[in-house]
Every structure is written in C-alpha cells, then in structure tokens.
Amino acid sequence: MNKLILIGAGGHSQSCIDVIEKENKFQIFGLIDLPQNIGHKVLGYEVIDEDKNIEKYISPEVYFLITIGQIKSPLKRQLIYSNLKKSGANIATIISPLAYVSKYSTIGHGSIIMHNAIINAGASVGENCIINTKALVEHNAIVENHCHLSTGAIVNGSSIIKEGSFIGSNAVVVDGIVVKESSFIKAGSLVK
C-alpha cells in the first residue's frame, strides 16, 4: 500500500482522513502543516513537518493530497498543487466507496470525492477539487480545476463551474448555467 502525506491539518483534513481510511488504498504517513503544529495529531495521525519541507518527502513510493479546505479563495490550494506538480510529486485522487461515480465520468488528479457524493454520466471534475459530502454533479456538467462543491451542493446537467469557484452548501446551479471563474456562491443560493 502506498504512503500518503496530507498537506493541511485543519478541520477539512478530518473529513479527508475518514474518506481515505474508508477507501483503503493508501496508508497515511503523516500530515504537513504550520511549524507550531508539528507533533500534534489529527485523528491519530501526526503532523510530521511544515510546508517549506514538502520536497524532501517526494519519492516514487509517496503520494500527496491537499487537505486544506477552500471557502473564500482557492489560491493556497492552487499554489501547493502547482508546486507539487512542478516537483514531480505523485498526487493522489481519493474517491469514497460510499460515493457514486459513473464509469462514464472523469475525475482529475488531486481531487477528493467525499461520502455520498454523486458524479453522473458524462460529468467531468477537474484537478485538485473538493466534491464534498452529498454533493451532486449531474450529467454532462463540468467542474473545472481547483473548485469546491460544498456539502449538498447541486450542479445540474450541462452546467459549467469555472476554475477556482466555491459552491456553498445546498446551493443549486440550474441546468446549462456557466458559473464564472473564482466565483463564490453562498450556501442555499439558486443560480439560474
């Protein structure tokens, strides 16, 4: 089983750990976070180092997943993801066995599909995305890179969520809508 290092030890990392353990494809080696958090544990996994030392862990046997949440801005996740790619790091893609992901859909590297999410036929999820618990990406919808669909968000058929966008909890994007780049859609919103 490949080793996995998580980058970010906040609240979102706990949800990610739960999905990673359920998927059972990776062994969590530890977390990387702020220097003051080294030695602290998240659900039993230790913070082993700080962000500036990520490169020393890059090897063919080690994978990485960004477990920093994304609400106001995708910039931190984008920067870390870009640096990992430039360094030649292996980047994990995590899909909960409790999610439904159609064999006719695509999921990009570095994305996590959380428990009870649904990715339907013809849908496309880009790189470094969070598709959170119970989110729905309907047929032929496109979620571009570095997006976060929060808990219970619904993206209806043939809609496009442009890069770096956040769709809040229980927000609904109506069929065929294009949500512009780096948008912030509040929880419970109707986008039509």
Short mmCIF file of N, CA and C in Angstrom, two decimals:
data_model
loop_
_atom_site.label_atom_id
_atom_site.label_comp_id
_atom_site.label_asym_id
_atom_site.label_seq_id
_atom_site.Cartn_x
_atom_site.Cartn_y
_atom_site.Cartn_z
N MET A 1 0.84 -1.18 0.00
CA MET A 1 0.00 0.00 0.00
C MET A 1 0.89 1.25 0.00
N ASN A 2 0.59 2.19 -0.89
CA ASN A 2 1.39 3.41 -0.99
C ASN A 2 1.19 4.33 0.20
N LYS A 3 2.25 5.04 0.56
CA LYS A 3 2.18 6.02 1.64
C LYS A 3 1.54 7.30 1.12
N LEU A 4 0.81 7.98 2.00
CA LEU A 4 0.13 9.21 1.64
C LEU A 4 0.44 10.27 2.70
N ILE A 5 0.88 11.43 2.24
CA ILE A 5 1.10 12.57 3.13
C ILE A 5 0.03 13.62 2.84
N LEU A 6 -0.60 14.08 3.90
CA LEU A 6 -1.66 15.07 3.78
C LEU A 6 -1.08 16.46 4.06
N ILE A 7 -1.45 17.41 3.23
CA ILE A 7 -0.97 18.78 3.39
C ILE A 7 -2.11 19.62 3.93
N GLY A 8 -2.04 19.93 5.21
CA GLY A 8 -3.10 20.67 5.90
C GLY A 8 -3.69 19.83 7.01
N ALA A 9 -3.73 20.39 8.22
CA ALA A 9 -4.18 19.64 9.40
C ALA A 9 -5.35 20.32 10.10
N GLY A 10 -6.16 21.07 9.35
CA GLY A 10 -7.33 21.71 9.93
C GLY A 10 -8.55 20.80 9.89
N GLY A 11 -9.72 21.41 10.04
CA GLY A 11 -10.97 20.63 10.10
C GLY A 11 -11.23 19.79 8.87
N HIS A 12 -10.94 20.32 7.68
CA HIS A 12 -11.19 19.58 6.44
C HIS A 12 -10.37 18.29 6.39
N SER A 13 -9.18 18.32 7.00
CA SER A 13 -8.34 17.11 6.97
C SER A 13 -9.01 15.94 7.67
N GLN A 14 -9.82 16.22 8.69
CA GLN A 14 -10.51 15.13 9.40
C GLN A 14 -11.48 14.41 8.48
N SER A 15 -12.26 15.18 7.71
CA SER A 15 -13.19 14.56 6.76
C SER A 15 -12.43 13.76 5.70
N CYS A 16 -11.30 14.32 5.25
CA CYS A 16 -10.49 13.62 4.25
C CYS A 16 -9.95 12.30 4.81
N ILE A 17 -9.45 12.33 6.04
CA ILE A 17 -8.91 11.11 6.66
C ILE A 17 -9.98 10.02 6.71
N ASP A 18 -11.19 10.40 7.06
CA ASP A 18 -12.28 9.42 7.14
C ASP A 18 -12.52 8.76 5.79
N VAL A 19 -12.50 9.56 4.72
CA VAL A 19 -12.70 9.02 3.36
C VAL A 19 -11.52 8.14 2.95
N ILE A 20 -10.30 8.60 3.24
CA ILE A 20 -9.09 7.84 2.88
C ILE A 20 -9.08 6.48 3.57
N GLU A 21 -9.42 6.47 4.85
CA GLU A 21 -9.46 5.19 5.57
C GLU A 21 -10.52 4.26 4.99
N LYS A 22 -11.67 4.82 4.63
CA LYS A 22 -12.76 4.00 4.07
C LYS A 22 -12.37 3.44 2.70
N GLU A 23 -11.67 4.24 1.90
CA GLU A 23 -11.26 3.77 0.56
C GLU A 23 -10.20 2.68 0.67
N ASN A 24 -9.31 2.80 1.67
CA ASN A 24 -8.31 1.77 1.98
C ASN A 24 -7.34 1.49 0.82
N LYS A 25 -6.93 2.55 0.12
CA LYS A 25 -5.92 2.42 -0.94
C LYS A 25 -4.56 2.97 -0.54
N PHE A 26 -4.56 3.81 0.49
CA PHE A 26 -3.33 4.47 0.93
C PHE A 26 -3.15 4.30 2.44
N GLN A 27 -1.89 4.28 2.85
CA GLN A 27 -1.54 4.31 4.27
C GLN A 27 -1.10 5.74 4.59
N ILE A 28 -1.80 6.40 5.49
CA ILE A 28 -1.46 7.78 5.84
C ILE A 28 -0.17 7.78 6.65
N PHE A 29 0.85 8.45 6.11
CA PHE A 29 2.17 8.52 6.73
C PHE A 29 2.25 9.66 7.74
N GLY A 30 1.51 10.72 7.48
CA GLY A 30 1.51 11.87 8.38
C GLY A 30 0.97 13.09 7.67
N LEU A 31 0.97 14.21 8.39
CA LEU A 31 0.46 15.47 7.85
C LEU A 31 1.54 16.53 7.87
N ILE A 32 1.40 17.48 6.98
CA ILE A 32 2.30 18.64 6.93
C ILE A 32 1.44 19.87 7.18
N ASP A 33 1.91 20.76 8.07
CA ASP A 33 1.12 21.92 8.45
C ASP A 33 2.05 23.03 8.93
N LEU A 34 1.53 23.94 9.69
CA LEU A 34 2.33 25.05 10.23
C LEU A 34 3.35 24.52 11.24
N PRO A 35 4.51 25.19 11.36
CA PRO A 35 5.55 24.68 12.25
C PRO A 35 5.10 24.50 13.70
N GLN A 36 4.22 25.37 14.18
CA GLN A 36 3.77 25.26 15.56
C GLN A 36 2.89 24.04 15.82
N ASN A 37 2.43 23.39 14.75
CA ASN A 37 1.57 22.21 14.90
C ASN A 37 2.33 20.88 14.79
N ILE A 38 3.64 20.93 14.53
CA ILE A 38 4.42 19.70 14.44
C ILE A 38 4.32 18.94 15.76
N GLY A 39 4.04 17.66 15.65
CA GLY A 39 3.88 16.81 16.83
C GLY A 39 2.44 16.63 17.26
N HIS A 40 1.55 17.57 16.86
CA HIS A 40 0.13 17.41 17.16
C HIS A 40 -0.44 16.28 16.31
N LYS A 41 -1.55 15.72 16.73
CA LYS A 41 -2.18 14.63 15.99
C LYS A 41 -3.58 15.01 15.54
N VAL A 42 -3.94 14.49 14.36
CA VAL A 42 -5.29 14.64 13.83
C VAL A 42 -5.83 13.23 13.63
N LEU A 43 -6.84 12.87 14.40
CA LEU A 43 -7.43 11.53 14.34
C LEU A 43 -6.36 10.43 14.43
N GLY A 44 -5.34 10.69 15.25
CA GLY A 44 -4.30 9.70 15.48
C GLY A 44 -3.10 9.79 14.55
N TYR A 45 -3.15 10.68 13.56
CA TYR A 45 -2.04 10.84 12.60
C TYR A 45 -1.26 12.11 12.96
N GLU A 46 0.06 11.99 12.97
CA GLU A 46 0.91 13.07 13.46
C GLU A 46 1.24 14.09 12.37
N VAL A 47 1.31 15.36 12.79
CA VAL A 47 1.87 16.40 11.93
C VAL A 47 3.40 16.24 12.00
N ILE A 48 3.99 15.84 10.86
CA ILE A 48 5.41 15.44 10.84
C ILE A 48 6.35 16.56 10.40
N ASP A 49 5.82 17.59 9.73
CA ASP A 49 6.72 18.63 9.22
C ASP A 49 5.91 19.84 8.80
N GLU A 50 6.63 20.87 8.30
CA GLU A 50 6.00 22.10 7.85
C GLU A 50 6.07 22.23 6.33
N ASP A 51 5.26 23.13 5.80
CA ASP A 51 5.10 23.29 4.35
C ASP A 51 6.41 23.44 3.58
N LYS A 52 7.34 24.21 4.12
CA LYS A 52 8.56 24.50 3.35
C LYS A 52 9.43 23.26 3.12
N ASN A 53 9.14 22.16 3.81
CA ASN A 53 9.95 20.94 3.67
C ASN A 53 9.28 19.84 2.86
N ILE A 54 8.22 20.17 2.15
CA ILE A 54 7.48 19.15 1.39
C ILE A 54 8.39 18.38 0.45
N GLU A 55 9.28 19.07 -0.24
CA GLU A 55 10.08 18.42 -1.30
C GLU A 55 10.93 17.26 -0.79
N LYS A 56 11.34 17.29 0.48
CA LYS A 56 12.19 16.21 0.98
C LYS A 56 11.45 14.89 1.10
N TYR A 57 10.12 14.91 1.02
CA TYR A 57 9.32 13.69 1.11
C TYR A 57 8.96 13.12 -0.26
N ILE A 58 9.27 13.84 -1.32
CA ILE A 58 8.89 13.38 -2.66
C ILE A 58 9.72 12.19 -3.07
N SER A 59 9.02 11.09 -3.39
CA SER A 59 9.68 9.87 -3.86
C SER A 59 8.64 9.05 -4.61
N PRO A 60 9.07 8.03 -5.37
CA PRO A 60 8.11 7.22 -6.13
C PRO A 60 7.09 6.48 -5.26
N GLU A 61 7.42 6.25 -3.99
CA GLU A 61 6.54 5.48 -3.11
C GLU A 61 5.56 6.34 -2.33
N VAL A 62 5.69 7.66 -2.43
CA VAL A 62 4.89 8.56 -1.60
C VAL A 62 3.94 9.38 -2.47
N TYR A 63 2.69 9.47 -2.02
CA TYR A 63 1.68 10.30 -2.67
C TYR A 63 1.31 11.44 -1.73
N PHE A 64 0.73 12.50 -2.31
CA PHE A 64 0.32 13.67 -1.55
C PHE A 64 -1.14 13.99 -1.85
N LEU A 65 -1.81 14.55 -0.85
CA LEU A 65 -3.16 15.07 -1.04
C LEU A 65 -3.27 16.38 -0.26
N ILE A 66 -3.81 17.40 -0.91
CA ILE A 66 -4.00 18.69 -0.24
C ILE A 66 -5.30 18.60 0.56
N THR A 67 -5.17 18.74 1.88
CA THR A 67 -6.32 18.61 2.77
C THR A 67 -6.63 19.94 3.48
N ILE A 68 -6.25 21.02 2.82
CA ILE A 68 -6.63 22.36 3.26
C ILE A 68 -8.00 22.64 2.64
N GLY A 69 -8.92 23.16 3.44
CA GLY A 69 -10.24 23.47 2.90
C GLY A 69 -10.20 24.67 1.97
N GLN A 70 -11.33 24.93 1.32
CA GLN A 70 -11.40 26.05 0.38
C GLN A 70 -12.78 26.68 0.48
N ILE A 71 -12.82 27.90 1.00
CA ILE A 71 -14.09 28.62 1.03
C ILE A 71 -13.92 29.96 0.32
N LYS A 72 -13.16 30.87 0.92
CA LYS A 72 -13.06 32.21 0.34
C LYS A 72 -12.18 32.28 -0.89
N SER A 73 -11.11 31.50 -0.92
CA SER A 73 -10.18 31.59 -2.04
C SER A 73 -9.50 30.24 -2.29
N PRO A 74 -9.29 29.92 -3.56
CA PRO A 74 -8.58 28.68 -3.90
C PRO A 74 -7.07 28.85 -3.97
N LEU A 75 -6.57 30.06 -3.73
CA LEU A 75 -5.17 30.38 -4.07
C LEU A 75 -4.15 29.50 -3.36
N LYS A 76 -4.35 29.24 -2.07
CA LYS A 76 -3.38 28.42 -1.34
C LYS A 76 -3.34 27.00 -1.89
N ARG A 77 -4.52 26.42 -2.13
CA ARG A 77 -4.58 25.07 -2.71
C ARG A 77 -3.94 25.06 -4.11
N GLN A 78 -4.22 26.09 -4.92
CA GLN A 78 -3.65 26.17 -6.27
C GLN A 78 -2.13 26.23 -6.22
N LEU A 79 -1.59 27.05 -5.33
CA LEU A 79 -0.14 27.22 -5.24
C LEU A 79 0.54 25.91 -4.83
N ILE A 80 0.02 25.27 -3.80
CA ILE A 80 0.61 24.00 -3.35
C ILE A 80 0.52 22.95 -4.45
N TYR A 81 -0.64 22.89 -5.11
CA TYR A 81 -0.82 21.90 -6.18
C TYR A 81 0.17 22.14 -7.32
N SER A 82 0.33 23.40 -7.71
CA SER A 82 1.27 23.74 -8.77
C SER A 82 2.70 23.36 -8.38
N ASN A 83 3.07 23.64 -7.14
CA ASN A 83 4.42 23.29 -6.67
C ASN A 83 4.65 21.78 -6.63
N LEU A 84 3.63 21.03 -6.22
CA LEU A 84 3.74 19.56 -6.22
C LEU A 84 3.96 19.04 -7.64
N LYS A 85 3.19 19.57 -8.57
CA LYS A 85 3.32 19.11 -9.97
C LYS A 85 4.70 19.44 -10.53
N LYS A 86 5.17 20.67 -10.27
CA LYS A 86 6.50 21.08 -10.76
C LYS A 86 7.60 20.20 -10.18
N SER A 87 7.40 19.74 -8.94
CA SER A 87 8.40 18.91 -8.26
C SER A 87 8.33 17.45 -8.66
N GLY A 88 7.35 17.09 -9.48
CA GLY A 88 7.21 15.69 -9.91
C GLY A 88 6.62 14.77 -8.87
N ALA A 89 5.90 15.34 -7.90
CA ALA A 89 5.31 14.54 -6.83
C ALA A 89 4.13 13.72 -7.36
N ASN A 90 3.92 12.55 -6.76
CA ASN A 90 2.71 11.77 -7.00
C ASN A 90 1.56 12.44 -6.25
N ILE A 91 0.46 12.67 -6.95
CA ILE A 91 -0.69 13.32 -6.33
C ILE A 91 -1.85 12.33 -6.34
N ALA A 92 -2.40 12.08 -5.16
CA ALA A 92 -3.47 11.09 -5.02
C ALA A 92 -4.81 11.66 -5.47
N THR A 93 -5.66 10.78 -5.97
CA THR A 93 -7.06 11.07 -6.21
C THR A 93 -7.83 10.13 -5.29
N ILE A 94 -8.75 10.66 -4.51
CA ILE A 94 -9.45 9.88 -3.50
C ILE A 94 -10.95 9.86 -3.82
N ILE A 95 -11.52 8.67 -3.85
CA ILE A 95 -12.95 8.52 -4.11
C ILE A 95 -13.55 7.62 -3.04
N SER A 96 -14.46 8.18 -2.27
CA SER A 96 -15.11 7.37 -1.23
C SER A 96 -15.86 6.20 -1.85
N PRO A 97 -15.75 5.01 -1.25
CA PRO A 97 -16.55 3.88 -1.74
C PRO A 97 -18.05 4.08 -1.48
N LEU A 98 -18.39 5.10 -0.69
CA LEU A 98 -19.80 5.42 -0.43
C LEU A 98 -20.34 6.44 -1.42
N ALA A 99 -19.47 6.94 -2.32
CA ALA A 99 -19.90 7.86 -3.39
C ALA A 99 -20.32 7.04 -4.60
N TYR A 100 -21.10 7.66 -5.48
CA TYR A 100 -21.38 7.04 -6.78
C TYR A 100 -20.68 7.87 -7.86
N VAL A 101 -19.73 7.25 -8.54
CA VAL A 101 -19.02 7.90 -9.63
C VAL A 101 -19.23 7.07 -10.89
N SER A 102 -19.96 7.62 -11.84
CA SER A 102 -20.25 6.90 -13.07
C SER A 102 -18.98 6.52 -13.82
N LYS A 103 -18.97 5.35 -14.42
CA LYS A 103 -17.84 4.94 -15.26
C LYS A 103 -17.73 5.82 -16.50
N TYR A 104 -18.75 6.59 -16.78
CA TYR A 104 -18.76 7.49 -17.94
C TYR A 104 -18.38 8.93 -17.55
N SER A 105 -17.87 9.11 -16.35
CA SER A 105 -17.42 10.43 -15.90
C SER A 105 -15.91 10.43 -15.79
N THR A 106 -15.32 11.61 -15.57
CA THR A 106 -13.87 11.71 -15.36
C THR A 106 -13.59 12.53 -14.11
N ILE A 107 -12.55 12.11 -13.39
CA ILE A 107 -12.12 12.79 -12.17
C ILE A 107 -10.64 13.12 -12.32
N GLY A 108 -10.26 14.39 -12.11
CA GLY A 108 -8.87 14.81 -12.27
C GLY A 108 -8.01 14.48 -11.07
N HIS A 109 -6.70 14.50 -11.30
CA HIS A 109 -5.73 14.22 -10.24
C HIS A 109 -5.89 15.20 -9.08
N GLY A 110 -5.68 14.68 -7.87
CA GLY A 110 -5.67 15.52 -6.69
C GLY A 110 -7.04 15.87 -6.14
N SER A 111 -8.09 15.36 -6.78
CA SER A 111 -9.44 15.65 -6.30
C SER A 111 -9.88 14.61 -5.28
N ILE A 112 -10.80 15.02 -4.42
CA ILE A 112 -11.40 14.09 -3.46
C ILE A 112 -12.91 14.13 -3.62
N ILE A 113 -13.48 12.93 -3.74
CA ILE A 113 -14.93 12.76 -3.84
C ILE A 113 -15.37 12.16 -2.51
N MET A 114 -16.12 12.92 -1.74
CA MET A 114 -16.47 12.55 -0.37
C MET A 114 -17.68 11.61 -0.32
N HIS A 115 -17.97 11.15 0.90
CA HIS A 115 -19.07 10.21 1.13
C HIS A 115 -20.40 10.73 0.55
N ASN A 116 -21.10 9.82 -0.13
CA ASN A 116 -22.45 10.05 -0.65
C ASN A 116 -22.54 11.13 -1.73
N ALA A 117 -21.40 11.55 -2.28
CA ALA A 117 -21.44 12.43 -3.45
C ALA A 117 -21.84 11.60 -4.67
N ILE A 118 -22.39 12.26 -5.68
CA ILE A 118 -22.79 11.59 -6.92
C ILE A 118 -22.19 12.35 -8.09
N ILE A 119 -21.46 11.61 -8.94
CA ILE A 119 -20.92 12.16 -10.19
C ILE A 119 -21.55 11.34 -11.31
N ASN A 120 -22.44 11.95 -12.05
CA ASN A 120 -23.23 11.19 -13.02
C ASN A 120 -22.57 11.10 -14.40
N ALA A 121 -23.20 10.33 -15.28
CA ALA A 121 -22.65 10.02 -16.60
C ALA A 121 -22.35 11.29 -17.39
N GLY A 122 -21.17 11.31 -18.01
CA GLY A 122 -20.77 12.44 -18.85
C GLY A 122 -20.24 13.63 -18.08
N ALA A 123 -20.26 13.57 -16.75
CA ALA A 123 -19.76 14.68 -15.94
C ALA A 123 -18.24 14.66 -15.88
N SER A 124 -17.65 15.82 -15.67
CA SER A 124 -16.20 15.94 -15.59
C SER A 124 -15.83 16.81 -14.39
N VAL A 125 -14.96 16.26 -13.54
CA VAL A 125 -14.43 17.00 -12.39
C VAL A 125 -12.95 17.20 -12.64
N GLY A 126 -12.47 18.42 -12.51
CA GLY A 126 -11.07 18.74 -12.81
C GLY A 126 -10.11 18.33 -11.72
N GLU A 127 -8.91 18.90 -11.77
CA GLU A 127 -7.85 18.59 -10.82
C GLU A 127 -8.01 19.41 -9.54
N ASN A 128 -7.58 18.80 -8.42
CA ASN A 128 -7.49 19.50 -7.13
C ASN A 128 -8.84 20.07 -6.69
N CYS A 129 -9.89 19.29 -6.89
CA CYS A 129 -11.24 19.72 -6.50
C CYS A 129 -11.67 19.00 -5.23
N ILE A 130 -12.58 19.63 -4.50
CA ILE A 130 -13.27 19.00 -3.38
C ILE A 130 -14.73 18.86 -3.78
N ILE A 131 -15.19 17.62 -3.88
CA ILE A 131 -16.61 17.36 -4.09
C ILE A 131 -17.09 16.80 -2.76
N ASN A 132 -17.70 17.66 -1.98
CA ASN A 132 -17.94 17.36 -0.57
C ASN A 132 -19.16 16.44 -0.37
N THR A 133 -19.37 16.07 0.87
CA THR A 133 -20.40 15.12 1.25
C THR A 133 -21.76 15.48 0.65
N LYS A 134 -22.36 14.51 -0.03
CA LYS A 134 -23.70 14.61 -0.63
C LYS A 134 -23.82 15.61 -1.76
N ALA A 135 -22.70 16.10 -2.30
CA ALA A 135 -22.78 16.99 -3.47
C ALA A 135 -23.15 16.17 -4.71
N LEU A 136 -23.81 16.81 -5.67
CA LEU A 136 -24.25 16.16 -6.90
C LEU A 136 -23.72 16.92 -8.11
N VAL A 137 -23.04 16.19 -9.01
CA VAL A 137 -22.63 16.74 -10.31
C VAL A 137 -23.39 15.93 -11.35
N GLU A 138 -24.36 16.58 -11.98
CA GLU A 138 -25.26 15.86 -12.89
C GLU A 138 -24.62 15.63 -14.27
N HIS A 139 -25.36 14.93 -15.10
CA HIS A 139 -24.90 14.52 -16.43
C HIS A 139 -24.33 15.70 -17.22
N ASN A 140 -23.18 15.46 -17.84
CA ASN A 140 -22.54 16.41 -18.75
C ASN A 140 -22.16 17.76 -18.12
N ALA A 141 -22.20 17.85 -16.81
CA ALA A 141 -21.74 19.06 -16.13
C ALA A 141 -20.21 19.03 -16.06
N ILE A 142 -19.62 20.20 -16.05
CA ILE A 142 -18.16 20.33 -15.97
C ILE A 142 -17.81 21.16 -14.74
N VAL A 143 -16.97 20.59 -13.89
CA VAL A 143 -16.41 21.31 -12.75
C VAL A 143 -14.92 21.45 -13.05
N GLU A 144 -14.47 22.67 -13.30
CA GLU A 144 -13.08 22.87 -13.69
C GLU A 144 -12.14 22.75 -12.48
N ASN A 145 -10.85 22.89 -12.72
CA ASN A 145 -9.83 22.70 -11.69
C ASN A 145 -10.01 23.63 -10.49
N HIS A 146 -9.59 23.15 -9.32
CA HIS A 146 -9.49 23.94 -8.08
C HIS A 146 -10.84 24.48 -7.60
N CYS A 147 -11.89 23.69 -7.78
CA CYS A 147 -13.21 24.10 -7.30
C CYS A 147 -13.59 23.31 -6.05
N HIS A 148 -14.50 23.87 -5.26
CA HIS A 148 -15.05 23.18 -4.09
C HIS A 148 -16.56 23.24 -4.18
N LEU A 149 -17.18 22.06 -4.31
CA LEU A 149 -18.63 21.95 -4.18
C LEU A 149 -18.89 21.53 -2.75
N SER A 150 -19.49 22.39 -1.96
CA SER A 150 -19.67 22.12 -0.54
C SER A 150 -20.79 21.10 -0.33
N THR A 151 -21.03 20.79 0.94
CA THR A 151 -21.98 19.74 1.32
C THR A 151 -23.36 20.00 0.73
N GLY A 152 -23.88 18.98 0.03
CA GLY A 152 -25.22 19.06 -0.51
C GLY A 152 -25.40 19.98 -1.70
N ALA A 153 -24.32 20.53 -2.26
CA ALA A 153 -24.44 21.40 -3.44
C ALA A 153 -24.90 20.58 -4.65
N ILE A 154 -25.67 21.20 -5.50
CA ILE A 154 -26.19 20.53 -6.70
C ILE A 154 -25.79 21.32 -7.94
N VAL A 155 -25.09 20.65 -8.84
CA VAL A 155 -24.74 21.23 -10.14
C VAL A 155 -25.50 20.42 -11.19
N ASN A 156 -26.52 21.06 -11.78
CA ASN A 156 -27.38 20.33 -12.69
C ASN A 156 -26.76 20.17 -14.07
N GLY A 157 -27.43 19.38 -14.91
CA GLY A 157 -26.90 18.93 -16.18
C GLY A 157 -26.39 20.04 -17.08
N SER A 158 -25.25 19.77 -17.73
CA SER A 158 -24.64 20.64 -18.73
C SER A 158 -24.21 22.01 -18.20
N SER A 159 -24.17 22.18 -16.88
CA SER A 159 -23.64 23.42 -16.31
C SER A 159 -22.12 23.37 -16.30
N ILE A 160 -21.51 24.54 -16.23
CA ILE A 160 -20.04 24.62 -16.17
C ILE A 160 -19.67 25.48 -14.96
N ILE A 161 -18.87 24.91 -14.08
CA ILE A 161 -18.34 25.65 -12.94
C ILE A 161 -16.89 25.97 -13.28
N LYS A 162 -16.61 27.22 -13.53
CA LYS A 162 -15.27 27.62 -13.98
C LYS A 162 -14.26 27.54 -12.83
N GLU A 163 -13.01 27.53 -13.20
CA GLU A 163 -11.88 27.28 -12.31
C GLU A 163 -11.90 28.15 -11.05
N GLY A 164 -11.56 27.50 -9.92
CA GLY A 164 -11.37 28.21 -8.66
C GLY A 164 -12.64 28.64 -7.95
N SER A 165 -13.78 28.08 -8.33
CA SER A 165 -15.05 28.52 -7.76
C SER A 165 -15.44 27.71 -6.53
N PHE A 166 -16.26 28.34 -5.70
CA PHE A 166 -16.82 27.71 -4.50
C PHE A 166 -18.33 27.75 -4.61
N ILE A 167 -18.96 26.59 -4.46
CA ILE A 167 -20.42 26.49 -4.46
C ILE A 167 -20.83 26.05 -3.06
N GLY A 168 -21.54 26.89 -2.33
CA GLY A 168 -21.84 26.65 -0.93
C GLY A 168 -22.82 25.53 -0.68
N SER A 169 -22.94 25.15 0.58
CA SER A 169 -23.83 24.06 0.99
C SER A 169 -25.26 24.30 0.52
N ASN A 170 -25.84 23.26 -0.08
CA ASN A 170 -27.23 23.26 -0.56
C ASN A 170 -27.52 24.31 -1.63
N ALA A 171 -26.49 24.90 -2.22
CA ALA A 171 -26.71 25.78 -3.38
C ALA A 171 -27.09 24.92 -4.58
N VAL A 172 -27.90 25.48 -5.46
CA VAL A 172 -28.34 24.77 -6.66
C VAL A 172 -27.98 25.59 -7.90
N VAL A 173 -27.25 24.96 -8.81
CA VAL A 173 -26.93 25.57 -10.10
C VAL A 173 -27.85 24.93 -11.13
N VAL A 174 -28.70 25.75 -11.75
CA VAL A 174 -29.70 25.27 -12.70
C VAL A 174 -29.02 24.78 -13.98
N ASP A 175 -29.70 23.89 -14.71
CA ASP A 175 -29.19 23.30 -15.95
C ASP A 175 -28.61 24.35 -16.89
N GLY A 176 -27.43 24.04 -17.45
CA GLY A 176 -26.87 24.82 -18.53
C GLY A 176 -26.26 26.15 -18.14
N ILE A 177 -26.12 26.42 -16.85
CA ILE A 177 -25.57 27.70 -16.37
C ILE A 177 -24.04 27.64 -16.37
N VAL A 178 -23.40 28.75 -16.73
CA VAL A 178 -21.95 28.88 -16.61
C VAL A 178 -21.65 29.78 -15.42
N VAL A 179 -20.97 29.23 -14.42
CA VAL A 179 -20.56 29.99 -13.24
C VAL A 179 -19.14 30.49 -13.50
N LYS A 180 -18.94 31.79 -13.48
CA LYS A 180 -17.66 32.36 -13.90
C LYS A 180 -16.52 31.99 -12.95
N GLU A 181 -15.30 32.13 -13.44
CA GLU A 181 -14.08 31.78 -12.71
C GLU A 181 -14.01 32.47 -11.35
N SER A 182 -13.54 31.71 -10.35
CA SER A 182 -13.33 32.20 -8.98
C SER A 182 -14.59 32.77 -8.35
N SER A 183 -15.74 32.23 -8.72
CA SER A 183 -16.99 32.68 -8.12
C SER A 183 -17.13 32.15 -6.71
N PHE A 184 -17.89 32.89 -5.90
CA PHE A 184 -18.24 32.46 -4.54
C PHE A 184 -19.76 32.47 -4.46
N ILE A 185 -20.35 31.26 -4.43
CA ILE A 185 -21.81 31.13 -4.38
C ILE A 185 -22.19 30.75 -2.95
N LYS A 186 -22.98 31.59 -2.31
CA LYS A 186 -23.34 31.39 -0.91
C LYS A 186 -24.20 30.14 -0.72
N ALA A 187 -24.12 29.59 0.49
CA ALA A 187 -24.96 28.45 0.87
C ALA A 187 -26.43 28.77 0.62
N GLY A 188 -27.13 27.77 0.08
CA GLY A 188 -28.56 27.90 -0.13
C GLY A 188 -28.97 28.74 -1.33
N SER A 189 -28.02 29.20 -2.12
CA SER A 189 -28.34 30.05 -3.28
C SER A 189 -28.93 29.24 -4.43
N LEU A 190 -29.70 29.92 -5.27
CA LEU A 190 -30.19 29.35 -6.52
C LEU A 190 -29.55 30.13 -7.65
N VAL A 191 -28.76 29.46 -8.48
CA VAL A 191 -28.04 30.11 -9.58
C VAL A 191 -28.76 29.75 -10.86
N LYS A 192 -29.41 30.75 -11.49
CA LYS A 192 -30.19 30.47 -12.68
C LYS A 192 -30.03 31.57 -13.73
#
